[in-house]
Amino acid sequence: DTGVSQNPRHKITKRGQNVTFRCDPISEHNRLYWYRQTLGQGPEFLTYFQNEAQLEKSRLLSDRFSAERPKGSFSTLEIQRTEQGDSAMYLCASSPLSSSYNEQFFGPGTRLTVL
Amino acid sequence: GDSVTQMEGPVTLSEEAFLTINCTYTATGYPSLFWYVQYPGEGLQLLLKATKADDKGSNKGFEATYRKETTSFHLEKGSVQVSDSAVYFCALSERTGANNLFFGTGTRLTVIP
């Protein structure tokens, strides 16, 4: 399977703990995106990488959130001092730079529950 | 700013019925338009796309036409099946900057036999 993969698929944590999620995009996809989806809503953009450079961050990405893509391949999203409002599905997507219409391929997501 | 407004659900149809899910958008530029589908327990999948005015995207019997004059991209299918039961998301992507997707809130479709 050469699709986008995400780990873990589920994470339950207590308020105040730190969590880290990983995304492995489709090989050779330069663009990588993180989105957050809450129940009954569409995904909302969090941040964007082109290769290893983080080029854009949404205002939704508070200072407790940090994302990296150190070698331009996999990416991690860390949430520090989690709050109950962080409970959501975190989605990763990738696309090739060559795509003129930016078709994004999504991973299965990591569902975070903060108790 | 950019936004997508989608017909609220849920929608329940009998098998072989005609489906329309309305979608309108607001964009600062000239976006590409998409319909994504999320089947139960699965991730988002691209269903169809259109990149310029009057383009018709189509896939698996679903169609949507990019209407610039009405800023709409309504999803249609002539005869739905039980297997079409899913949540459908309309989305747009600008052609500049991050090209991130702006999604509607989703419409849950249930098709009953």
Short mmCIF file of N, CA, C and O in Angstrom, two decimals, chain A residues 31 33 35 37 40-43 45 48 56 91 101-104 106-108, chain B residues 32 34 36 38 43-44 46 49 51 89 93 97-101 103-105:
data_model
loop_
_atom_site.label_atom_id
_atom_site.label_comp_id
_atom_site.label_asym_id
_atom_site.label_seq_id
_atom_site.Cartn_x
_atom_site.Cartn_y
_atom_site.Cartn_z
N ARG A 31 4.42 18.19 -1.21
CA ARG A 31 3.51 18.96 -0.36
C ARG A 31 2.91 18.07 0.71
O ARG A 31 2.49 16.94 0.43
N TYR A 33 0.19 18.37 4.20
CA TYR A 33 -0.77 19.21 4.91
C TYR A 33 -1.24 18.49 6.17
O TYR A 33 -1.40 17.27 6.17
N TYR A 35 -4.61 18.75 8.76
CA TYR A 35 -5.95 19.29 8.97
C TYR A 35 -6.50 18.73 10.27
O TYR A 35 -6.08 17.67 10.74
N GLN A 37 -10.29 17.78 12.07
CA GLN A 37 -11.72 17.60 11.81
C GLN A 37 -12.43 17.27 13.11
O GLN A 37 -12.13 16.26 13.75
N GLY A 40 -18.92 16.31 13.01
CA GLY A 40 -19.95 17.02 12.27
C GLY A 40 -19.46 18.19 11.44
O GLY A 40 -20.27 18.93 10.88
N GLN A 41 -18.16 18.35 11.36
CA GLN A 41 -17.58 19.46 10.59
C GLN A 41 -16.65 18.93 9.49
O GLN A 41 -16.20 17.79 9.53
N GLY A 42 -16.37 19.80 8.54
CA GLY A 42 -15.36 19.46 7.55
C GLY A 42 -13.97 19.71 8.10
O GLY A 42 -13.80 20.43 9.09
N PRO A 43 -12.98 19.10 7.49
CA PRO A 43 -11.60 19.34 7.93
C PRO A 43 -11.22 20.81 7.81
O PRO A 43 -11.66 21.50 6.89
N PHE A 45 -7.83 23.46 7.84
CA PHE A 45 -6.41 23.51 7.59
C PHE A 45 -5.63 23.96 8.82
O PHE A 45 -6.01 24.92 9.50
N TYR A 48 1.09 23.69 6.45
CA TYR A 48 1.51 23.21 5.13
C TYR A 48 3.03 23.20 5.05
O TYR A 48 3.70 24.15 5.45
N GLU A 56 3.25 27.64 5.70
CA GLU A 56 2.03 28.32 6.12
C GLU A 56 1.45 27.66 7.36
O GLU A 56 1.49 26.44 7.49
N LEU A 91 -5.88 14.91 10.48
CA LEU A 91 -5.69 14.33 9.15
C LEU A 91 -4.44 14.87 8.50
O LEU A 91 -4.12 16.06 8.62
N TYR A 101 -3.68 21.24 -10.14
CA TYR A 101 -4.91 21.50 -9.40
C TYR A 101 -4.84 21.00 -7.97
O TYR A 101 -5.83 21.01 -7.26
N ASN A 102 -3.66 20.56 -7.56
CA ASN A 102 -3.41 20.20 -6.16
C ASN A 102 -4.37 19.16 -5.62
O ASN A 102 -5.05 19.38 -4.61
N GLU A 103 -4.44 18.01 -6.27
CA GLU A 103 -5.22 16.91 -5.74
C GLU A 103 -4.51 16.38 -4.50
O GLU A 103 -3.35 15.96 -4.58
N GLN A 104 -5.17 16.39 -3.39
CA GLN A 104 -4.58 15.94 -2.13
C GLN A 104 -5.08 14.56 -1.77
O GLN A 104 -6.27 14.27 -1.89
N PHE A 106 -5.44 11.81 1.23
CA PHE A 106 -5.56 11.85 2.67
C PHE A 106 -5.20 10.52 3.32
O PHE A 106 -5.48 9.44 2.78
N GLY A 107 -4.64 10.60 4.50
CA GLY A 107 -4.44 9.44 5.34
C GLY A 107 -5.70 9.14 6.12
O GLY A 107 -6.68 9.90 6.08
N PRO A 108 -5.69 8.03 6.89
CA PRO A 108 -6.88 7.61 7.63
C PRO A 108 -7.15 8.46 8.87
O PRO A 108 -8.23 8.39 9.43
N SER B 32 -9.89 25.77 -7.79
CA SER B 32 -10.27 24.44 -8.24
C SER B 32 -11.32 23.93 -7.26
O SER B 32 -11.29 24.28 -6.07
N PHE B 34 -13.71 20.58 -5.71
CA PHE B 34 -13.60 19.14 -5.47
C PHE B 34 -14.83 18.64 -4.71
O PHE B 34 -15.47 19.38 -3.94
N TYR B 36 -15.13 15.39 -2.10
CA TYR B 36 -14.50 14.29 -1.41
C TYR B 36 -15.59 13.45 -0.75
O TYR B 36 -16.65 13.96 -0.37
N GLN B 38 -16.31 10.32 2.27
CA GLN B 38 -15.78 9.60 3.43
C GLN B 38 -16.75 8.47 3.74
O GLN B 38 -17.84 8.68 4.28
N GLY B 43 -10.90 6.84 5.35
CA GLY B 43 -10.42 8.21 5.19
C GLY B 43 -11.08 8.91 4.02
O GLY B 43 -11.81 8.31 3.23
N LEU B 44 -10.80 10.20 3.91
CA LEU B 44 -11.33 11.00 2.81
C LEU B 44 -10.75 10.54 1.48
O LEU B 44 -9.55 10.33 1.36
N LEU B 46 -10.87 11.44 -2.79
CA LEU B 46 -11.32 12.35 -3.83
C LEU B 46 -12.33 11.64 -4.72
O LEU B 46 -12.07 10.56 -5.23
N LYS B 49 -13.35 16.23 -9.50
CA LYS B 49 -12.78 17.58 -9.45
C LYS B 49 -13.11 18.34 -10.73
O LYS B 49 -13.45 17.74 -11.75
N THR B 51 -11.50 22.14 -12.61
CA THR B 51 -10.50 23.19 -12.42
C THR B 51 -10.82 24.49 -13.11
O THR B 51 -10.14 25.50 -12.85
N PHE B 89 -18.19 15.75 1.04
CA PHE B 89 -17.66 17.07 1.34
C PHE B 89 -17.34 17.81 0.04
O PHE B 89 -16.61 17.29 -0.80
N SER B 93 -9.88 24.86 -3.56
CA SER B 93 -8.47 25.14 -3.35
C SER B 93 -8.08 26.29 -4.25
O SER B 93 -8.31 26.24 -5.46
N GLY B 97 -0.40 30.37 -2.94
CA GLY B 97 -0.07 30.10 -1.55
C GLY B 97 0.00 28.62 -1.27
O GLY B 97 0.53 27.84 -2.06
N ALA B 98 -0.55 28.23 -0.16
CA ALA B 98 -0.47 26.84 0.29
C ALA B 98 -1.36 25.91 -0.51
O ALA B 98 -1.22 24.70 -0.43
N ASN B 99 -2.28 26.46 -1.27
CA ASN B 99 -3.24 25.63 -2.00
C ASN B 99 -4.00 24.68 -1.07
O ASN B 99 -4.40 23.58 -1.49
N ASN B 100 -4.18 25.09 0.18
CA ASN B 100 -4.90 24.20 1.09
C ASN B 100 -6.37 24.16 0.70
O ASN B 100 -6.90 25.03 0.03
N LEU B 101 -7.03 23.10 1.16
CA LEU B 101 -8.44 22.92 0.88
C LEU B 101 -9.31 23.60 1.93
O LEU B 101 -9.01 23.56 3.12
N PHE B 103 -13.12 23.23 3.21
CA PHE B 103 -14.19 22.25 3.12
C PHE B 103 -15.52 22.81 3.60
O PHE B 103 -15.57 23.67 4.50
N GLY B 104 -16.60 22.27 3.04
CA GLY B 104 -17.90 22.47 3.63
C GLY B 104 -18.07 21.56 4.84
O GLY B 104 -17.17 20.79 5.18
N THR B 105 -19.23 21.63 5.46
CA THR B 105 -19.45 20.88 6.70
C THR B 105 -19.79 19.41 6.45
O THR B 105 -19.81 18.63 7.39
#
